[in-house]
Amino acid sequence: MEIRILGPVEVWTDGQLIDAGAARQRAVLAALAVDVGRPVRAESLVDRVWGDSPPPRVRHNLHVYLARIRRVLTAAGAPDALVRRSGGYLLDLPPETVDGQHFDALRRRADDLADDDPERAELLRRAMALWRGEPLAGVPGEWAARIRQDWHRRHIDTVVQWARGPLRRGEPDAVIDPLTRLADDHPLDEPVAAALLRALAAAGRGAQALAYYARLRERLADALGADPSAELRQLHQAILRGEVAVPEPRAEAATTPGAAGPVARPTPAHPVPAQLPSDVRGFAGREAELVRLDALRANAEAHPGAVPVAVLSGLAGVGKTALAVHWAHRVVKSFPDGQLYANLEGYSPSGVVRSAEQVVRGFLAALGVSPRELPFDPQEQTALYRSLLAGRRMLVLLDNARDAAQVRPLLPGSAHCLVLVTSRDRLTGLVATEGAEPLVLDLLTAGDAAALLHARIGVRAERERAALGELVGLCDRLPLALVVVAARAVVRPQLSLAELGAQLRTDGGLDGLDAGDPASSVRTALSWSYRLLTGSTARLFRLVGGSTDLTISTAAGASLAGVERRQVRAAFAELADAHLVLERGPDRYGMHDLLRAFAAELSGEQDRTGDRAEARGRLFDHYLHSAHAAAVLLHPHWDPIALPPAVTGVRPEKISDHDEAAAWFTREREVLIALVERCAASGFERHAWQLAWSLTIFLDRRGGWHDQLAVQRTALVAARRGGDPAGQAHAHRSLARAQARLGQLDEAPGQLQRALELFRALDDPANQGHTCLDLAEMADRQGRRAEVVQHAEAALTLYRTAGHRYGQAMALNAIGWYRAQLGEHDAAIEACRQGLALLREFDDRQGEAPTWDTLGYAQHRAGRPAEAVVSYRHAVELYREFRDRYYEADTLGHLAEAQAEAGDPAGAARSWGAALRLLDDLGHPDAERIRARLTDNDGP
């Protein structure tokens, strides 16, 4: 058994993950695990898990969680591990059972050895391998934050200590990747920076080292108002003078600990996207095309001018993507600033083509642009994209383009970049106007086709050359058909290649073996593979291809097919073995366009009328009901909307708490956004707006305001088309909130007024109250102070009419905030205290956060900064617990001001620094205000 705390808190036994319960239960387990083998007093457990604000029945809650933890440990094979002792509760397990304790033990053993002892390097490497990300991930509170900070320091020290070994052995490339990741996570840590600078210089990457130093110096000045340390300045001078030794390269390529291949070349000065799909296994042929692509790159380097563009075109399944990806991997070192990749879905069976605007936003995110930094205008986004690529050596691979118009906005302006485009169309417009190099792919030669089969099948191909040649002919030398046949040969090793060829001929029929029609050969090969599927797996194949063009999870597949999840998991495994689905990630599957078209064709032939529509409806229901349940968990007191019952066979996700809901939305974000459009286009108007509603709170908290605008606009059109006033009202309101976040304050009030009119017509006082609170916030942002309290008090009246006590608490908080701004401090404090009393009825810690913040604001303005500090700290802890990062940063700024006025300048500086880190990470413009405050000589 193993308890893991150097990452999410998890329990493992025999390689299987055991459900450790909800977030608070995992926090209790973590509080015991950090002291494994030592008793922990109950009071200490309460303090670690609940901090200064435990609930009224905290001892009862603790005992419930301890009992559940005993059941978890029993399931993991340790029934007697948790015992009660006079000194408290004891996790009676060997220390190495807990990865954090194992990490410390390995470090202690390494510290006892000399720096050049090979065993020391191995012990440090093993300690690093235990690290899985943020320690105690998801565990809230100040205690967890302190423990987390301690482990971060130890992890940093471990990586820096380990890096010294490879550097001494002349292997700097081995340490650059882990040191770069560490520097990205801790951008102001000078020991990490020094180690990375030495590694870059030793690897002969002086320019990168100097660029990184310049970036570091700027960060230190902005964040701390300080220069780099003397050690860093001396190292910088040594790099400038070329005095850092560059060792001879070793015979074997250095690798990162735990990695399987050579370390990629990083550029620490800015994000280095590496988005290429995996290289193609068993790639064969295309020598002439590879030579032409090499010549294009060499000519562009020798004679820089316009950005070089190559267009690979050809029929479906001819291997355009395989060639592009393979060549890109061959030349990746020529593009040290990164590689961008996008599937433009130009020939998706749904007819929904990815817009250039969507792709640009994705590229900008990969280049480090936060959602808040995105310009609203698409042309400005494209201009920013081109500005970021200016002067960089980057490769841009645009796969499956529909036409030249889709590609043009994605072309960089820098001649140092290279663009590779694949399409079934020749894109003559790009050739004519952008001077693109056209490469038209034909079928493979017989020799290259045989080489591809040989690479995939192995030594059997060498023994059965005649049969191999026959398979090449039956597949008509089309790469997709060859790959499918090779997969069948691999999964059925008991059959000879001759027998496989005979089956292909028999199953395909004479009409399917027309050598003049490559598409027929594809259908033959796929039919042959399909007919060997079990019945339930064949049905799933037809439904996936015939019902959706999205990547879906096993859970969604179960609803799509209307069967148990375990059946679908086995069916997807069978399809993946046959290369009839593509594994897009853990437990996620999609299809190549030709596979999807073949599956849809089969569905039309074999399934009764309406099967595909019913399956699509089940899929839409699955995501709608799952997303709605997750949204309510993100904000338990958010008024749910009324969903129609899910149709028979739908099995929505079982999501138990806030953390699971956030993780599910993160995994499914792109699918859900796409589904809003798919639902609207398929006549499922109600699903479209309700799915958009379910996304609102997640996208708002994660800063996905551009996506929010897109889905709510689609939702509004769908609700209008469906004649659904409730859907229109919700879409107007959500549109306004996204516009406000993006600073579009001219448009947002009109959206809210229209929402209010619709909610009045629906006689819905609660949602009228919600909208009035939004109008109050909007008026406050626009400086229309006379309207602010009017809207907030109107909301309170509406909530009282509706008997909506939670809404009353929110309105009282708003009234408190706005009255405090008007200088009515006593009235503001009283409103906040009334609001907190109401919120305690609901045990709503999440809702308490803004009210504590408002109370602190009123106390501070009333000249009571010490009281304000206490209130602000309550708010910060709650925002942190629920991962509301923007409002955590906002309240930290308020806390800093109160601390400064209360005579605690050091505390104020810490709070402003924490706020700055959060706002920088979010890319929020408020960061500049905090940064100015930190560097102001008159400030704290």
mmCIF file of N, CA and C in Angstrom, residues 498-565:
data_model
loop_
_atom_site.group_PDB
_atom_site.id
_atom_site.type_symbol
_atom_site.label_atom_id
_atom_site.label_comp_id
_atom_site.label_asym_id
_atom_site.label_seq_id
_atom_site.Cartn_x
_atom_site.Cartn_y
_atom_site.Cartn_z
ATOM 1 N N ALA A 498 -0.670 -14.952 -45.543
ATOM 2 C CA ALA A 498 -1.422 -15.485 -46.678
ATOM 3 C C ALA A 498 -2.881 -15.715 -46.297
ATOM 4 N N GLU A 499 -3.096 -16.271 -45.088
ATOM 5 C CA GLU A 499 -4.469 -16.480 -44.636
ATOM 6 C C GLU A 499 -5.193 -15.151 -44.433
ATOM 7 N N LEU A 500 -4.479 -14.164 -43.941
ATOM 8 C CA LEU A 500 -5.084 -12.847 -43.784
ATOM 9 C C LEU A 500 -5.488 -12.265 -45.134
ATOM 10 N N GLY A 501 -4.613 -12.431 -46.131
ATOM 11 C CA GLY A 501 -4.940 -11.954 -47.474
ATOM 12 C C GLY A 501 -6.157 -12.663 -48.041
ATOM 13 N N ALA A 502 -6.245 -13.966 -47.803
ATOM 14 C CA ALA A 502 -7.398 -14.726 -48.297
ATOM 15 C C ALA A 502 -8.686 -14.219 -47.649
ATOM 16 N N GLN A 503 -8.623 -13.938 -46.341
ATOM 17 C CA GLN A 503 -9.811 -13.407 -45.671
ATOM 18 C C GLN A 503 -10.199 -12.053 -46.252
ATOM 19 N N LEU A 504 -9.210 -11.238 -46.534
ATOM 20 C CA LEU A 504 -9.497 -9.917 -47.085
ATOM 21 C C LEU A 504 -10.176 -10.027 -48.438
ATOM 22 N N ARG A 505 -9.690 -10.951 -49.271
ATOM 23 C CA ARG A 505 -10.323 -11.137 -50.582
ATOM 24 C C ARG A 505 -11.743 -11.643 -50.443
ATOM 25 N N THR A 506 -11.942 -12.613 -49.570
ATOM 26 C CA THR A 506 -13.271 -13.219 -49.419
ATOM 27 C C THR A 506 -14.268 -12.239 -48.829
ATOM 28 N N ASP A 507 -13.858 -11.563 -47.779
ATOM 29 C CA ASP A 507 -14.777 -10.659 -47.099
ATOM 30 C C ASP A 507 -15.074 -9.417 -47.926
ATOM 31 N N GLY A 508 -14.109 -8.992 -48.700
ATOM 32 C CA GLY A 508 -14.295 -7.741 -49.432
ATOM 33 C C GLY A 508 -15.165 -7.889 -50.664
ATOM 34 N N GLY A 509 -15.124 -9.023 -51.315
ATOM 35 C CA GLY A 509 -15.883 -9.171 -52.548
ATOM 36 C C GLY A 509 -15.175 -8.519 -53.727
ATOM 37 N N LEU A 510 -15.521 -8.983 -54.948
ATOM 38 C CA LEU A 510 -14.830 -8.481 -56.127
ATOM 39 C C LEU A 510 -15.081 -6.991 -56.340
ATOM 40 N N ASP A 511 -16.314 -6.542 -56.022
ATOM 41 C CA ASP A 511 -16.617 -5.143 -56.262
ATOM 42 C C ASP A 511 -15.766 -4.227 -55.383
ATOM 43 N N GLY A 512 -15.336 -4.735 -54.254
ATOM 44 C CA GLY A 512 -14.558 -3.907 -53.342
ATOM 45 C C GLY A 512 -13.087 -3.907 -53.633
ATOM 46 N N LEU A 513 -12.635 -4.614 -54.658
ATOM 47 C CA LEU A 513 -11.203 -4.717 -54.930
ATOM 48 C C LEU A 513 -10.829 -4.034 -56.239
ATOM 49 N N ASP A 514 -11.562 -2.991 -56.574
ATOM 50 C CA ASP A 514 -11.284 -2.251 -57.798
ATOM 51 C C ASP A 514 -9.999 -1.451 -57.606
ATOM 52 N N ALA A 515 -8.953 -1.842 -58.287
ATOM 53 C CA ALA A 515 -7.652 -1.191 -58.104
ATOM 54 C C ALA A 515 -7.650 0.235 -58.609
ATOM 55 N N GLY A 516 -8.642 0.585 -59.415
ATOM 56 C CA GLY A 516 -8.691 1.951 -59.919
ATOM 57 C C GLY A 516 -9.337 2.931 -58.956
ATOM 58 N N ASP A 517 -9.865 2.436 -57.840
ATOM 59 C CA ASP A 517 -10.556 3.311 -56.888
ATOM 60 C C ASP A 517 -9.973 3.084 -55.504
ATOM 61 N N PRO A 518 -9.033 3.910 -55.076
ATOM 62 C CA PRO A 518 -8.405 3.695 -53.773
ATOM 63 C C PRO A 518 -9.404 3.701 -52.624
ATOM 64 N N ALA A 519 -10.464 4.493 -52.717
ATOM 65 C CA ALA A 519 -11.426 4.531 -51.624
ATOM 66 C C ALA A 519 -12.079 3.178 -51.422
ATOM 67 N N SER A 520 -12.266 2.421 -52.530
ATOM 68 C CA SER A 520 -12.834 1.078 -52.390
ATOM 69 C C SER A 520 -11.910 0.181 -51.595
ATOM 70 N N SER A 521 -10.624 0.323 -51.794
ATOM 71 C CA SER A 521 -9.683 -0.490 -51.043
ATOM 72 C C SER A 521 -9.736 -0.160 -49.557
ATOM 73 N N VAL A 522 -9.904 1.091 -49.253
ATOM 74 C CA VAL A 522 -10.041 1.474 -47.846
ATOM 75 C C VAL A 522 -11.275 0.820 -47.253
ATOM 76 N N ARG A 523 -12.385 0.910 -47.972
ATOM 77 C CA ARG A 523 -13.611 0.319 -47.459
ATOM 78 C C ARG A 523 -13.447 -1.178 -47.274
ATOM 79 N N THR A 524 -12.742 -1.813 -48.197
ATOM 80 C CA THR A 524 -12.524 -3.251 -48.084
ATOM 81 C C THR A 524 -11.733 -3.590 -46.827
ATOM 82 N N ALA A 525 -10.626 -2.869 -46.647
ATOM 83 C CA ALA A 525 -9.797 -3.142 -45.476
ATOM 84 C C ALA A 525 -10.559 -2.877 -44.179
ATOM 85 N N LEU A 526 -11.301 -1.771 -44.139
ATOM 86 C CA LEU A 526 -12.050 -1.457 -42.928
ATOM 87 C C LEU A 526 -13.174 -2.457 -42.706
ATOM 88 N N SER A 527 -13.833 -2.863 -43.789
ATOM 89 C CA SER A 527 -14.903 -3.851 -43.659
ATOM 90 C C SER A 527 -14.371 -5.163 -43.099
ATOM 91 N N TRP A 528 -13.211 -5.519 -43.586
ATOM 92 C CA TRP A 528 -12.600 -6.773 -43.133
ATOM 93 C C TRP A 528 -12.289 -6.711 -41.644
ATOM 94 N N SER A 529 -11.742 -5.583 -41.193
ATOM 95 C CA SER A 529 -11.442 -5.416 -39.780
ATOM 96 C C SER A 529 -12.729 -5.312 -38.965
ATOM 97 N N TYR A 530 -13.711 -4.608 -39.505
ATOM 98 C CA TYR A 530 -14.969 -4.407 -38.794
ATOM 99 C C TYR A 530 -15.698 -5.730 -38.562
ATOM 100 N N ARG A 531 -15.675 -6.617 -39.567
ATOM 101 C CA ARG A 531 -16.432 -7.862 -39.453
ATOM 102 C C ARG A 531 -15.891 -8.809 -38.402
ATOM 103 N N LEU A 532 -14.682 -8.563 -37.940
ATOM 104 C CA LEU A 532 -14.116 -9.401 -36.888
ATOM 105 C C LEU A 532 -14.452 -8.885 -35.491
ATOM 106 N N LEU A 533 -15.156 -7.758 -35.414
ATOM 107 C CA LEU A 533 -15.549 -7.218 -34.112
ATOM 108 C C LEU A 533 -16.711 -8.010 -33.529
ATOM 109 N N THR A 534 -16.777 -8.038 -32.196
ATOM 110 C CA THR A 534 -17.955 -8.607 -31.546
ATOM 111 C C THR A 534 -19.146 -7.688 -31.802
ATOM 112 N N GLY A 535 -20.341 -8.220 -31.588
ATOM 113 C CA GLY A 535 -21.543 -7.475 -31.937
ATOM 114 C C GLY A 535 -21.680 -6.149 -31.222
ATOM 115 N N SER A 536 -21.464 -6.132 -29.912
ATOM 116 C CA SER A 536 -21.627 -4.889 -29.151
ATOM 117 C C SER A 536 -20.550 -3.874 -29.518
ATOM 118 N N THR A 537 -19.342 -4.370 -29.810
ATOM 119 C CA THR A 537 -18.269 -3.462 -30.207
ATOM 120 C C THR A 537 -18.557 -2.860 -31.583
ATOM 121 N N ALA A 538 -19.077 -3.673 -32.501
ATOM 122 C CA ALA A 538 -19.429 -3.165 -33.829
ATOM 123 C C ALA A 538 -20.511 -2.093 -33.728
ATOM 124 N N ARG A 539 -21.479 -2.303 -32.824
ATOM 125 C CA ARG A 539 -22.536 -1.301 -32.648
ATOM 126 C C ARG A 539 -21.948 0.002 -32.113
ATOM 127 N N LEU A 540 -21.042 -0.078 -31.136
ATOM 128 C CA LEU A 540 -20.429 1.133 -30.592
ATOM 129 C C LEU A 540 -19.661 1.870 -31.686
ATOM 130 N N PHE A 541 -18.943 1.135 -32.535
ATOM 131 C CA PHE A 541 -18.203 1.745 -33.646
ATOM 132 C C PHE A 541 -19.150 2.529 -34.534
ATOM 133 N N ARG A 542 -20.292 1.927 -34.882
ATOM 134 C CA ARG A 542 -21.247 2.611 -35.754
ATOM 135 C C ARG A 542 -21.819 3.854 -35.075
ATOM 136 N N LEU A 543 -22.128 3.737 -33.791
ATOM 137 C CA LEU A 543 -22.748 4.861 -33.095
ATOM 138 C C LEU A 543 -21.780 6.021 -32.922
ATOM 139 N N VAL A 544 -20.526 5.724 -32.563
ATOM 140 C CA VAL A 544 -19.551 6.794 -32.381
ATOM 141 C C VAL A 544 -19.336 7.529 -33.702
ATOM 142 N N GLY A 545 -19.124 6.772 -34.775
ATOM 143 C CA GLY A 545 -18.878 7.410 -36.064
ATOM 144 C C GLY A 545 -20.103 8.087 -36.633
ATOM 145 N N GLY A 546 -21.272 7.534 -36.340
ATOM 146 C CA GLY A 546 -22.482 8.075 -36.933
ATOM 147 C C GLY A 546 -23.129 9.188 -36.137
ATOM 148 N N SER A 547 -22.682 9.391 -34.883
ATOM 149 C CA SER A 547 -23.392 10.327 -34.019
ATOM 150 C C SER A 547 -22.590 11.548 -33.609
ATOM 151 N N THR A 548 -21.259 11.474 -33.627
ATOM 152 C CA THR A 548 -20.482 12.602 -33.132
ATOM 153 C C THR A 548 -19.126 12.666 -33.814
ATOM 154 N N ASP A 549 -18.600 13.877 -33.908
ATOM 155 C CA ASP A 549 -17.241 14.054 -34.422
ATOM 156 C C ASP A 549 -16.305 14.522 -33.317
ATOM 157 N N LEU A 550 -16.726 14.344 -32.057
ATOM 158 C CA LEU A 550 -15.934 14.803 -30.919
ATOM 159 C C LEU A 550 -15.156 13.654 -30.289
ATOM 160 N N THR A 551 -14.126 14.027 -29.555
ATOM 161 C CA THR A 551 -13.439 13.061 -28.709
ATOM 162 C C THR A 551 -14.275 12.856 -27.451
ATOM 163 N N ILE A 552 -14.577 11.609 -27.110
ATOM 164 C CA ILE A 552 -15.463 11.366 -25.976
ATOM 165 C C ILE A 552 -14.801 10.417 -24.986
ATOM 166 N N SER A 553 -15.294 10.452 -23.758
ATOM 167 C CA SER A 553 -14.799 9.580 -22.708
ATOM 168 C C SER A 553 -15.567 8.266 -22.718
ATOM 169 N N THR A 554 -15.076 7.297 -21.942
ATOM 170 C CA THR A 554 -15.791 6.030 -21.800
ATOM 171 C C THR A 554 -17.174 6.260 -21.212
ATOM 172 N N ALA A 555 -17.269 7.155 -20.223
ATOM 173 C CA ALA A 555 -18.565 7.425 -19.605
ATOM 174 C C ALA A 555 -19.559 7.959 -20.630
ATOM 175 N N ALA A 556 -19.108 8.884 -21.478
ATOM 176 C CA ALA A 556 -19.992 9.408 -22.517
ATOM 177 C C ALA A 556 -20.345 8.321 -23.521
ATOM 178 N N GLY A 557 -19.384 7.453 -23.818
ATOM 179 C CA GLY A 557 -19.656 6.344 -24.726
ATOM 180 C C GLY A 557 -20.725 5.413 -24.191
ATOM 181 N N ALA A 558 -20.747 5.226 -22.869
ATOM 182 C CA ALA A 558 -21.768 4.363 -22.267
ATOM 183 C C ALA A 558 -23.161 4.950 -22.478
ATOM 184 N N SER A 559 -23.295 6.262 -22.290
ATOM 185 C CA SER A 559 -24.597 6.893 -22.535
ATOM 186 C C SER A 559 -24.939 6.875 -24.017
ATOM 187 N N LEU A 560 -23.960 7.118 -24.862
ATOM 188 C CA LEU A 560 -24.186 7.088 -26.307
ATOM 189 C C LEU A 560 -24.781 5.752 -26.731
ATOM 190 N N ALA A 561 -24.218 4.667 -26.208
ATOM 191 C CA ALA A 561 -24.686 3.331 -26.577
ATOM 192 C C ALA A 561 -25.836 2.845 -25.704
ATOM 193 N N GLY A 562 -26.055 3.516 -24.568
ATOM 194 C CA GLY A 562 -27.122 3.098 -23.668
ATOM 195 C C GLY A 562 -26.827 1.803 -22.951
ATOM 196 N N VAL A 563 -25.541 1.577 -22.617
ATOM 197 C CA VAL A 563 -25.149 0.332 -21.951
ATOM 198 C C VAL A 563 -24.263 0.665 -20.755
ATOM 199 N N GLU A 564 -23.860 -0.369 -20.010
ATOM 200 C CA GLU A 564 -23.003 -0.173 -18.852
ATOM 201 C C GLU A 564 -21.613 0.294 -19.273
ATOM 202 N N ARG A 565 -20.960 1.048 -18.375
ATOM 203 C CA ARG A 565 -19.651 1.608 -18.692
ATOM 204 C C ARG A 565 -18.605 0.519 -18.902
#
